[in-house]
XYZ file of N, CA, C and O in Angstrom:
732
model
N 0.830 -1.193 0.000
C 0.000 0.000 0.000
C 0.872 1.252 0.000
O 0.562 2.196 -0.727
N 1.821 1.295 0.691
C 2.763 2.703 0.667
C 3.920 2.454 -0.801
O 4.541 3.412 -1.260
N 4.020 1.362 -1.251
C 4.568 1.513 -2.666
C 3.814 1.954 -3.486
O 4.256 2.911 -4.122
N 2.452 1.491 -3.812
C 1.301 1.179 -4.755
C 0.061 2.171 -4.436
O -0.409 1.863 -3.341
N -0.446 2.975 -4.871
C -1.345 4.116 -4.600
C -1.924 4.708 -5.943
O -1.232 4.604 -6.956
N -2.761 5.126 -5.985
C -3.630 5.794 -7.131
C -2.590 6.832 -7.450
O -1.945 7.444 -6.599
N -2.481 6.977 -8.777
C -2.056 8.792 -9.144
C -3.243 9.488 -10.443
O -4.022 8.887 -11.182
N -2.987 10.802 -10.319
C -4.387 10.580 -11.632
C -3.877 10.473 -12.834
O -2.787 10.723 -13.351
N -5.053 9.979 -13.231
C -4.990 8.872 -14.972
C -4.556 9.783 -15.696
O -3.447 9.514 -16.157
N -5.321 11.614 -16.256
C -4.573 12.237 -17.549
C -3.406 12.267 -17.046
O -2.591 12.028 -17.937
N -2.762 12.498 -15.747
C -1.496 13.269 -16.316
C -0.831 11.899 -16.179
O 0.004 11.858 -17.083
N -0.794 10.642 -15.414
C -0.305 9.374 -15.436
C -0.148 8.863 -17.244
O 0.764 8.223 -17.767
N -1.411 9.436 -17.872
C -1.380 9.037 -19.369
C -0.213 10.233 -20.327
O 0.474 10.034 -21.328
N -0.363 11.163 -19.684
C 0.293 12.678 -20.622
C 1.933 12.459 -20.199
O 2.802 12.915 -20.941
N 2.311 11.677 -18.867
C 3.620 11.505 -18.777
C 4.237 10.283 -19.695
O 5.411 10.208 -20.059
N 3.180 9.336 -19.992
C 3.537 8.104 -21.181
C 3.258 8.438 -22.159
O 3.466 7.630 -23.065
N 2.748 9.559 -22.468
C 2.505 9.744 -24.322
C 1.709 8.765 -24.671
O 1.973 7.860 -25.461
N 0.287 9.013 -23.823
C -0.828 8.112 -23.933
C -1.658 8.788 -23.786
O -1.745 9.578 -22.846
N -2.931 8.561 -25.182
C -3.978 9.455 -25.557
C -5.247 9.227 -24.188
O -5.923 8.391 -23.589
N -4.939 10.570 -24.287
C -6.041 10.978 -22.833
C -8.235 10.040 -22.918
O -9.137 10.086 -22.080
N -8.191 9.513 -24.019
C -9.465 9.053 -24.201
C -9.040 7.580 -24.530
O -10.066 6.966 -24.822
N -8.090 6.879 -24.591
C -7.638 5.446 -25.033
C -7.865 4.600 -24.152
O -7.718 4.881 -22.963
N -8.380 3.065 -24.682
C -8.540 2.399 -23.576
C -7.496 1.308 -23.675
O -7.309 0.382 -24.465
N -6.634 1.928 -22.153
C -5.067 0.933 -22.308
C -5.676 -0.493 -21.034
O -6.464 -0.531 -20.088
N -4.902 -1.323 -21.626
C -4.538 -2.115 -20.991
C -3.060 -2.569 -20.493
O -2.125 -2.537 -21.293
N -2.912 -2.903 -19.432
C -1.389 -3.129 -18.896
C -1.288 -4.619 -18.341
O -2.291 -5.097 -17.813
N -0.139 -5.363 -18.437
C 0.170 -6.299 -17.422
C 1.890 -6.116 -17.064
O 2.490 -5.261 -17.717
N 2.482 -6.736 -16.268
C 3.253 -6.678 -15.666
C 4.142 -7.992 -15.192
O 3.502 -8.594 -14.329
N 5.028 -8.441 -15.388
C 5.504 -9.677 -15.208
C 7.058 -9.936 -16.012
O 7.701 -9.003 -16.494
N 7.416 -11.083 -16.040
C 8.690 -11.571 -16.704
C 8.140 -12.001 -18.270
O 7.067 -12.553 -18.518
N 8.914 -11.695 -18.994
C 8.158 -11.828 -20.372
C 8.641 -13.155 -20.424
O 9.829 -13.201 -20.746
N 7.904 -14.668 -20.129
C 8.036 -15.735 -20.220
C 6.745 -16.089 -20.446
O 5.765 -15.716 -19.802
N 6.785 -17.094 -21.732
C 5.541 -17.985 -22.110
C 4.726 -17.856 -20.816
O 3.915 -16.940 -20.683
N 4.920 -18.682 -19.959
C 4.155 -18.632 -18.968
C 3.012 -17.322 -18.609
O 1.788 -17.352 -18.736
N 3.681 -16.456 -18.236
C 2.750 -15.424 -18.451
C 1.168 -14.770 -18.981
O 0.205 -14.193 -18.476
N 1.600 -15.263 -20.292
C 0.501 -15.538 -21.236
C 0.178 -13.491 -21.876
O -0.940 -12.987 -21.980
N 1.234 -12.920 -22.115
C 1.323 -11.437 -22.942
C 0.946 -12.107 -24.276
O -0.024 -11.615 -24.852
N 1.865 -13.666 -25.139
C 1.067 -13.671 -26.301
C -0.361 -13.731 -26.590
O -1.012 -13.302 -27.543
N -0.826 -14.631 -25.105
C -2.209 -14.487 -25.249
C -3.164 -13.772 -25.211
O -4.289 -14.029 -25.639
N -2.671 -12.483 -24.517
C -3.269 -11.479 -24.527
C -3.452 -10.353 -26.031
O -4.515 -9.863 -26.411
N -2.273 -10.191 -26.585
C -1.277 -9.997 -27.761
C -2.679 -10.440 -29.006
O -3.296 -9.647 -29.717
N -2.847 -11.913 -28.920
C -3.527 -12.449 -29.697
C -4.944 -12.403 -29.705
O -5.544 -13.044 -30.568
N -5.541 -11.761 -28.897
C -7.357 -11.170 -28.978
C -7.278 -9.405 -29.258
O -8.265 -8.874 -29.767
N -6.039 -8.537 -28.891
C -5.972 -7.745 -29.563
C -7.110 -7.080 -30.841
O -8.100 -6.350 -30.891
N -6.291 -7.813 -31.707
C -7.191 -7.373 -33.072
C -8.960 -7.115 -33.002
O -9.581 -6.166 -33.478
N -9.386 -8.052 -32.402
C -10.909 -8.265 -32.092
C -11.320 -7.551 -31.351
O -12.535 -7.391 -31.462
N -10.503 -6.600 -30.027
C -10.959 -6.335 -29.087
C -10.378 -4.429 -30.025
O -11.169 -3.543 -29.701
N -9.787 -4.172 -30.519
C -9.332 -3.182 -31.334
C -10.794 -2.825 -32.642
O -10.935 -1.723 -33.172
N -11.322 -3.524 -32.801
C -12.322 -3.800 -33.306
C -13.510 -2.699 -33.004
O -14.119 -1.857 -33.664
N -13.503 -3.292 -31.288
C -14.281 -2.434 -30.245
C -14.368 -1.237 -29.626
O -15.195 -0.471 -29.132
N -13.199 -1.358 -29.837
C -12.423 -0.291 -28.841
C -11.424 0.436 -29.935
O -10.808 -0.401 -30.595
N -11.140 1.730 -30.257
C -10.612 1.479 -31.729
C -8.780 2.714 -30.942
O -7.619 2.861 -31.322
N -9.370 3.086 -30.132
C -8.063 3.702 -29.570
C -7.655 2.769 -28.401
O -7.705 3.176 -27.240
N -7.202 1.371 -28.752
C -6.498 0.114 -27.096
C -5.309 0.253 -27.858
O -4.879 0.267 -29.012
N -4.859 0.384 -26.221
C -3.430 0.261 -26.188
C -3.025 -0.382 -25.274
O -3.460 -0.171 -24.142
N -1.862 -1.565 -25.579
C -1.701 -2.520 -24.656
C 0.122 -2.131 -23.952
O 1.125 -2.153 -24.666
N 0.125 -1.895 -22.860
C 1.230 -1.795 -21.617
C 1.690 -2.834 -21.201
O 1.156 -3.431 -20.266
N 3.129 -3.408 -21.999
C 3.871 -4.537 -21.440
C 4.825 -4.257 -20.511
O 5.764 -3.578 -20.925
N 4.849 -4.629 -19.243
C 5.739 -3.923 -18.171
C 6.966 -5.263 -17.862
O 6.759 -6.034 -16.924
N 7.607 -5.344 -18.316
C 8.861 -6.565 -17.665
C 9.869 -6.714 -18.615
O 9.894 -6.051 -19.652
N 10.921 -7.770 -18.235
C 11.956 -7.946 -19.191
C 12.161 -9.327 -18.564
O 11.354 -10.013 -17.936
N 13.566 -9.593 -18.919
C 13.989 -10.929 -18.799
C 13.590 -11.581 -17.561
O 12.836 -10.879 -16.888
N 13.923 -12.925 -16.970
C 13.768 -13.252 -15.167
C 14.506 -14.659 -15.827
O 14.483 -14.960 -17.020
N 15.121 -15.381 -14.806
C 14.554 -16.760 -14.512
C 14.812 -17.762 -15.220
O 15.790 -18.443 -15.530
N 12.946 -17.677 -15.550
C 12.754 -18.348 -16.826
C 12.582 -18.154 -18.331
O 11.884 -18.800 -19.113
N 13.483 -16.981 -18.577
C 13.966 -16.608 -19.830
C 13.666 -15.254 -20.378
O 14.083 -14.295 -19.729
N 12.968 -15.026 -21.536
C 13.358 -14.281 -22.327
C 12.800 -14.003 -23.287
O 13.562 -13.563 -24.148
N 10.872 -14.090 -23.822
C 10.719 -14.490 -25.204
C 10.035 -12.983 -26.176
O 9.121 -12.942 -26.999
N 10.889 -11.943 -25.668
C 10.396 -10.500 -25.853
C 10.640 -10.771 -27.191
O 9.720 -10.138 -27.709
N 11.153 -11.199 -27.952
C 11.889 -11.497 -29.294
C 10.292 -12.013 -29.842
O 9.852 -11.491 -30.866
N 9.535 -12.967 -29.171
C 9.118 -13.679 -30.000
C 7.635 -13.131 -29.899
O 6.745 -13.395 -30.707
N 7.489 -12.184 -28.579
C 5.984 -11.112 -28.671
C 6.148 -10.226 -29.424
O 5.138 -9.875 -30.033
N 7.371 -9.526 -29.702
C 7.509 -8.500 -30.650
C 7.046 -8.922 -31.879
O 6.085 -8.324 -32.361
N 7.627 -9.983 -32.569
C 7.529 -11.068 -33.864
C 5.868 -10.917 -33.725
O 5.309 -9.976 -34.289
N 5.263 -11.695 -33.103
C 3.976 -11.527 -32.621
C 3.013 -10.281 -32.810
O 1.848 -10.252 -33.205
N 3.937 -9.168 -32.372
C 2.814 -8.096 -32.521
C 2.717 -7.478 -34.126
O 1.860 -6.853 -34.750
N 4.238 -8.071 -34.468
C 4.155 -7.136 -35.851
C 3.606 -7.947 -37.028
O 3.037 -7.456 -38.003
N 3.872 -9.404 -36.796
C 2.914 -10.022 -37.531
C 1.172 -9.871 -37.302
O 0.411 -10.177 -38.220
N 0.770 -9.473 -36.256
C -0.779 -9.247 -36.260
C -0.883 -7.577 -36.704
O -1.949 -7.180 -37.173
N 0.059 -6.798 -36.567
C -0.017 -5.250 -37.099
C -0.525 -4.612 -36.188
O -1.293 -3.670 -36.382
N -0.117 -5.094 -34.881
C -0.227 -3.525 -33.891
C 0.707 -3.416 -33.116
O 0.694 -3.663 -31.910
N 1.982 -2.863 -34.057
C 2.443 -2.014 -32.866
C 2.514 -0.891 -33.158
O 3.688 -0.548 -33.298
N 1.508 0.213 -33.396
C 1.432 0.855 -32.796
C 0.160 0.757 -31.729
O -0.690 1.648 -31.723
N 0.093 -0.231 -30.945
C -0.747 -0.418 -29.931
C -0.390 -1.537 -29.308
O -1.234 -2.301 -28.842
N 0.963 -1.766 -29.227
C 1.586 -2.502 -28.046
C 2.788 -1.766 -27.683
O 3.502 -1.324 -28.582
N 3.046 -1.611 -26.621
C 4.194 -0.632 -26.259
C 4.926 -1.939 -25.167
O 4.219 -2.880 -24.805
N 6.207 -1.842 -24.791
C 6.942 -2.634 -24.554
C 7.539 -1.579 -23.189
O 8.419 -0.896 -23.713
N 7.443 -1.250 -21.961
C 7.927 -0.266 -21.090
C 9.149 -1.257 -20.752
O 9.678 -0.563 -19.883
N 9.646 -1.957 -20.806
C 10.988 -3.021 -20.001
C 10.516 -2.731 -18.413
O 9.490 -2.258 -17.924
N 11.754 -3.240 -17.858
C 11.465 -4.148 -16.391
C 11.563 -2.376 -15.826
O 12.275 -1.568 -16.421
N 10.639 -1.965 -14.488
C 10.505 -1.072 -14.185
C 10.586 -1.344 -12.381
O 9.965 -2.223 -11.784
N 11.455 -0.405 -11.808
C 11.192 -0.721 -10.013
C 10.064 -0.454 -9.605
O 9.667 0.534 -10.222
N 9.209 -0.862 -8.776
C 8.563 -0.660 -7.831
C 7.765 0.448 -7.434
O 6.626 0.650 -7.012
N 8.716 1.043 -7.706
C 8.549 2.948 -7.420
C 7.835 3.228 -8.360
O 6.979 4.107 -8.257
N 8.067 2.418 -9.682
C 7.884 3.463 -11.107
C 6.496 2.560 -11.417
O 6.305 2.225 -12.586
N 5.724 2.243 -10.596
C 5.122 1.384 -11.482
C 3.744 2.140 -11.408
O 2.980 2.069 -12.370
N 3.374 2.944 -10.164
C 1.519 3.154 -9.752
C 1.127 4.284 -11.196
O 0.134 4.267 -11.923
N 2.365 5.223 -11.225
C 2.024 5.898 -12.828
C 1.633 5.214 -14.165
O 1.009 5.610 -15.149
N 2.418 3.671 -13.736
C 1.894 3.159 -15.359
C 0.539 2.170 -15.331
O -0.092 1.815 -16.326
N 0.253 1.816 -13.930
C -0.791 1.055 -13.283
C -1.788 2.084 -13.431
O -2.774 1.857 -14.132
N -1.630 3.265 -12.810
C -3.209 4.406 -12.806
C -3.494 4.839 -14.114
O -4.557 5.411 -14.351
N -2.595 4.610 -15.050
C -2.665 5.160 -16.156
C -3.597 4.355 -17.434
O -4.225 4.748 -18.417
N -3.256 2.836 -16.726
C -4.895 1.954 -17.361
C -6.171 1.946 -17.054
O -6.452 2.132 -15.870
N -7.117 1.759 -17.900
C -7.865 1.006 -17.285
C -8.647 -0.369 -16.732
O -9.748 -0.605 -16.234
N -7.363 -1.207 -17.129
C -7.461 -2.800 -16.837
C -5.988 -3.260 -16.809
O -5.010 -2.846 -17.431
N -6.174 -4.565 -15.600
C -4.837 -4.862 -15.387
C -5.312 -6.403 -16.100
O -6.472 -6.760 -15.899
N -4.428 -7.269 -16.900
C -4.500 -8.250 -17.496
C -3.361 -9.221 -17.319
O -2.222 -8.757 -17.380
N -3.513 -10.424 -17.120
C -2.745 -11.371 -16.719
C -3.203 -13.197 -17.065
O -3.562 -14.166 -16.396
N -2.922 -12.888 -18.503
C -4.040 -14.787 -18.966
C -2.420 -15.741 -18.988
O -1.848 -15.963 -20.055
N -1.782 -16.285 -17.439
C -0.901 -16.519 -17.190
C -1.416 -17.898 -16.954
O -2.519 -17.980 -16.413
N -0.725 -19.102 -17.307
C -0.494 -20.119 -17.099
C -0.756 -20.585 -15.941
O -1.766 -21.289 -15.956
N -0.166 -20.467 -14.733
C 0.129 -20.710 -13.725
C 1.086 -19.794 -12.447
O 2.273 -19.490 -12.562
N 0.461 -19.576 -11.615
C 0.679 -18.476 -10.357
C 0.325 -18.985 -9.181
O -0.613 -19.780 -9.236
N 0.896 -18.723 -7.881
C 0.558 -19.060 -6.749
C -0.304 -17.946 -6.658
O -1.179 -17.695 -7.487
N 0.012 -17.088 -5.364
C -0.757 -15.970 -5.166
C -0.158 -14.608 -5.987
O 0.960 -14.220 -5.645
N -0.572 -14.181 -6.611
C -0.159 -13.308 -7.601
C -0.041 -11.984 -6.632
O -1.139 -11.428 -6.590
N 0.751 -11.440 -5.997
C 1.397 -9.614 -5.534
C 0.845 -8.860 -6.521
O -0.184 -8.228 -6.283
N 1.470 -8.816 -7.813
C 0.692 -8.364 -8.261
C -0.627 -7.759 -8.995
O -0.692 -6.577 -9.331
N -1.560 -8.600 -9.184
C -2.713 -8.423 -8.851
C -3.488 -7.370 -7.707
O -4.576 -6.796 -7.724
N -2.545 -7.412 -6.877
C -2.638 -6.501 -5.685
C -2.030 -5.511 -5.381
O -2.236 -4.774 -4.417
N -1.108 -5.419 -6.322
C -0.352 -3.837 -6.527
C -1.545 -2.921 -7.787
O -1.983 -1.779 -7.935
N -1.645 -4.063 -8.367
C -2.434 -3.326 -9.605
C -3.969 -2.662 -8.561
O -4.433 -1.523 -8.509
N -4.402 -3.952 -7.849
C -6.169 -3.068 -6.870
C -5.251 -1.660 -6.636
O -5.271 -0.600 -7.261
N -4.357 -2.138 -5.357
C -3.829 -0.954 -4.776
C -3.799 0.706 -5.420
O -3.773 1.840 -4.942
N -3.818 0.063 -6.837
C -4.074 2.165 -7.856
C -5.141 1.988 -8.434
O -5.398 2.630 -9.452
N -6.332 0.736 -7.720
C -7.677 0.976 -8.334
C -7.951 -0.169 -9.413
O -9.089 -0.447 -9.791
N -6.832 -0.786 -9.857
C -7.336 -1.125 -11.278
C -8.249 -2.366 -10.751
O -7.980 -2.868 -9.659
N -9.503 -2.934 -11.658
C -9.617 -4.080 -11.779
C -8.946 -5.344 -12.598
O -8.211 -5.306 -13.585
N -9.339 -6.233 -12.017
C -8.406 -7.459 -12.726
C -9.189 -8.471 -13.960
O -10.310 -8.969 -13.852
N -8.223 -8.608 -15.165
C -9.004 -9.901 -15.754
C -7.727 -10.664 -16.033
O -6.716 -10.077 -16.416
N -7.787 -12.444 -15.772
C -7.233 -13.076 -15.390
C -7.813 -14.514 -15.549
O -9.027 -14.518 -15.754
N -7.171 -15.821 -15.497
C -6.623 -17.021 -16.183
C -7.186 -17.483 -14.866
O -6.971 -16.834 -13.842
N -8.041 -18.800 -14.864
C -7.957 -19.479 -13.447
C -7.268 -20.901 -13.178
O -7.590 -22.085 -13.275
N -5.806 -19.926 -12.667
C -5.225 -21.226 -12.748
C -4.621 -20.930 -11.324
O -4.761 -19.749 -11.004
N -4.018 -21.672 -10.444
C -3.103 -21.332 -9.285
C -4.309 -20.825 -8.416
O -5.416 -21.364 -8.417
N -3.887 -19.492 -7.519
C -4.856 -18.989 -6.516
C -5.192 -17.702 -7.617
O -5.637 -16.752 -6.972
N -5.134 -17.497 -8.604
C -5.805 -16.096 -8.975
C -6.865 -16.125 -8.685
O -6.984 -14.983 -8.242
N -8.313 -16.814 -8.523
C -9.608 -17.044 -7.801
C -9.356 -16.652 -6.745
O -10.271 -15.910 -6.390
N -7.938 -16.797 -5.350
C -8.175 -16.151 -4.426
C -8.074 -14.891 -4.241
O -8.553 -14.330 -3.256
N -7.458 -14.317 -5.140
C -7.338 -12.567 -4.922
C -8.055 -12.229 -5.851
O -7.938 -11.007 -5.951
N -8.898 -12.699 -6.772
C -10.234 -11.814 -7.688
C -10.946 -12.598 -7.230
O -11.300 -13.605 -7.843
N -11.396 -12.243 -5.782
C -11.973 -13.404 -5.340
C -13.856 -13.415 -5.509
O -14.648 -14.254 -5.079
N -14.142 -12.069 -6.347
C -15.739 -11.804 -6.559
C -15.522 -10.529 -8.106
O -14.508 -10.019 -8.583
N -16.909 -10.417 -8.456
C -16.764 -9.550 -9.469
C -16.930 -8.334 -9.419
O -17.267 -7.721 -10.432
N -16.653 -7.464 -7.761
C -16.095 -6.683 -7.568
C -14.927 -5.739 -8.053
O -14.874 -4.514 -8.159
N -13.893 -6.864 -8.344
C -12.455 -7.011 -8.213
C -12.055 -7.187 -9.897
O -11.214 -6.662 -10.626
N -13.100 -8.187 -10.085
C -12.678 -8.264 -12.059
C -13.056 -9.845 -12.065
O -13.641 -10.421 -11.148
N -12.608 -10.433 -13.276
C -12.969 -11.577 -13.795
C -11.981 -12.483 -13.591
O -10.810 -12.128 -13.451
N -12.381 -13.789 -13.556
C -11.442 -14.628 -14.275
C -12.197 -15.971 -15.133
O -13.287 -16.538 -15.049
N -11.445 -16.065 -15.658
C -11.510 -16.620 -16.937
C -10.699 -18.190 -17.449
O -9.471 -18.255 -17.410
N -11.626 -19.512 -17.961
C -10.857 -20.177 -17.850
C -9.587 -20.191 -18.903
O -9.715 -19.904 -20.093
N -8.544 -20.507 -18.381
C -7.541 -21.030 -19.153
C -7.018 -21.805 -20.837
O -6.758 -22.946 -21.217
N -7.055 -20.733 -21.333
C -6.704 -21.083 -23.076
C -8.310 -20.889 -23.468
O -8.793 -21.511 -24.414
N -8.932 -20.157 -22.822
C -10.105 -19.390 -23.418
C -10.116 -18.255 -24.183
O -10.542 -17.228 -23.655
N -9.699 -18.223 -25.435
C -9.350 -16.625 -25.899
C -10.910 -16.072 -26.062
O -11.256 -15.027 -25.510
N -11.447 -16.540 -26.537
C -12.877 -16.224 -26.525
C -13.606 -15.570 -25.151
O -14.092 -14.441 -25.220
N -13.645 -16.224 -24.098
C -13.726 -15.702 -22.599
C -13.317 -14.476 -22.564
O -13.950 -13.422 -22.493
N -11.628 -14.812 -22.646
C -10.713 -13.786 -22.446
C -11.074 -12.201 -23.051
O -10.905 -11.007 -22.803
N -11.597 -12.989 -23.874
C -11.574 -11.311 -25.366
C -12.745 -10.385 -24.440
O -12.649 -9.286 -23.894
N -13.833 -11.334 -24.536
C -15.046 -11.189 -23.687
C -14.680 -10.572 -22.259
O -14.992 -9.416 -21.973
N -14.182 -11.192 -21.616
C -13.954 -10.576 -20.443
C -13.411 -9.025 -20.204
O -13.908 -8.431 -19.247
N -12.388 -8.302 -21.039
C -11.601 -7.623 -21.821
C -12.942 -6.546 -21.831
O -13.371 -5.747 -20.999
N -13.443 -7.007 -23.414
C -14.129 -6.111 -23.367
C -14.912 -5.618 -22.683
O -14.997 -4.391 -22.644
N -15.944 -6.643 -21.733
C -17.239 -6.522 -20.444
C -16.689 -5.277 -19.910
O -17.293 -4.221 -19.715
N -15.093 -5.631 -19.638
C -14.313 -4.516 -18.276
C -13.870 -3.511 -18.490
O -13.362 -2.852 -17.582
N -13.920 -3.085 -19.731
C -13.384 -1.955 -20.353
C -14.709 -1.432 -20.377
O -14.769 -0.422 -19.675
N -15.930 -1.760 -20.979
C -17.481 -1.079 -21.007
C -17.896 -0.734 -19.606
O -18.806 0.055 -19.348
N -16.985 -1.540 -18.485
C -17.931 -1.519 -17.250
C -17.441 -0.306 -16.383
O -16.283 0.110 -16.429
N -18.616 0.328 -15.435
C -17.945 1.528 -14.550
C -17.959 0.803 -13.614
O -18.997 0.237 -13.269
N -16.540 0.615 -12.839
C -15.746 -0.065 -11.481
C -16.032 1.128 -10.412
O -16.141 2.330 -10.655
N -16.140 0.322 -8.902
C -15.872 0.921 -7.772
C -14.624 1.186 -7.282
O -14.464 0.954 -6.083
N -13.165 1.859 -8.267
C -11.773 1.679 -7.849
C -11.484 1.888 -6.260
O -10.661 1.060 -5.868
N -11.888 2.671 -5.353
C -11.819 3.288 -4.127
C -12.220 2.078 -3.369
O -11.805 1.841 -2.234
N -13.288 1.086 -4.231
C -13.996 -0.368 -3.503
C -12.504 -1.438 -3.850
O -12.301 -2.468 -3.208
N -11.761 -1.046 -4.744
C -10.820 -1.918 -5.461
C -9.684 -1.661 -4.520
O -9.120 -2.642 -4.035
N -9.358 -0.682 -4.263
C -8.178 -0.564 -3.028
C -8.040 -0.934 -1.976
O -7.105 -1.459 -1.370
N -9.761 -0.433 -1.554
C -10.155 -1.138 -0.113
C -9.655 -2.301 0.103
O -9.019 -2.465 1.144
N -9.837 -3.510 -0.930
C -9.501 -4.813 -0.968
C -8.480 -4.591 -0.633
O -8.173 -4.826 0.536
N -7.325 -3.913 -1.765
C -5.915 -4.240 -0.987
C -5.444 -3.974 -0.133
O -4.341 -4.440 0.156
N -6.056 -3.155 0.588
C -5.646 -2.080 1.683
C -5.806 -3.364 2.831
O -5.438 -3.214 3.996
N -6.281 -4.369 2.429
C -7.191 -5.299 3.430
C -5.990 -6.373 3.591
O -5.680 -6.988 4.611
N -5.484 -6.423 2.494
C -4.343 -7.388 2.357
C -3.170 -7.083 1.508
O -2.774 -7.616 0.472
N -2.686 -6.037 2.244
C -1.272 -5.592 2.608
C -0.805 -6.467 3.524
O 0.328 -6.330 3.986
């Protein structure tokens, strides 16, 4: 909670050179398969469809278990949006509630997670969550308060879910509360 805090959205958007009416999406993580950025990457087009100013916020770089920024990039330019995938690399802690307040959805169609932190850095600046049910992500989106989840290798769901949460007006101040609860 004292890392992670709301800041406001225009100027959070006017410091990224992000159009003040766009509907961004962000996730945050190690750019490893696992993750699931291609999967997100890959309903794009459909959900661009809808939404005709999305812009998608990739926040991470290498970890661990590798490395496959090479092969989302490949990815985005073969589907033809980048200019609506932006790539921020691995960012501290500090730097993150500006690029978190600056969406309006935090996204994560990840493979597999224990209890996901972040999920709960993202409530912490308000955002709601849409998300993969795999691991405990059911325990921290634990109602549809909080955001969705969605089963696993559902792009269809996924897209769906995406869009529902982008159309929907959230209780963010109800979204913090949560984390504020579990700090």
């Amino acid at each position: 909670i004292s890392r992670f805090s709301p800041v406001d959205r225009l100027a959070a958007r006017a410091a990224l050179g992000l159009p003040a009416d766009a509907a961004i999406l962000v996730s945050v993580g190690g750019l490893v398969p696992r993750k699931g950025f291609h999967r997100v990457i890959e309903v794009l087009p459909d959900l661009a469809r809808r939404y005709p100013s999305l812009v998608y916020l990739i926040v991470g770089g290498p970890s661990a278990e590798g490395d496959n920024r090479a092969e989302l990039e490949s990815l985005v330019a073969r589907l033809g949006l980048g200019e609506r995938v932006r790539f921020l690399g691995t960012k501290a802690p500090q730097e993150l509630s500006p690029i978190l307040s600056a969406a309006d959805l935090f996204v994560l169609a990840t493979s597999n997670e224990g209890w996901a932190n972040v999920f709960l850095e993202a409530m912490a600046c308000g955002l709601p969550v849409v998300t993969t049910d795999v691991g405990g992500n059911r325990e921290v989106v634990r109602d549809e308060q909080l955001g969705t989840v969605v089963p696993f290798g559902d792009a269809a769901a996924l897209a769906g879910a995406i869009a529902t949460a982008l159309g929907r007006t959230w209780d963010r101040g109800a979204i913090r509360a949560y984390a504020e609860q579990n700090s």
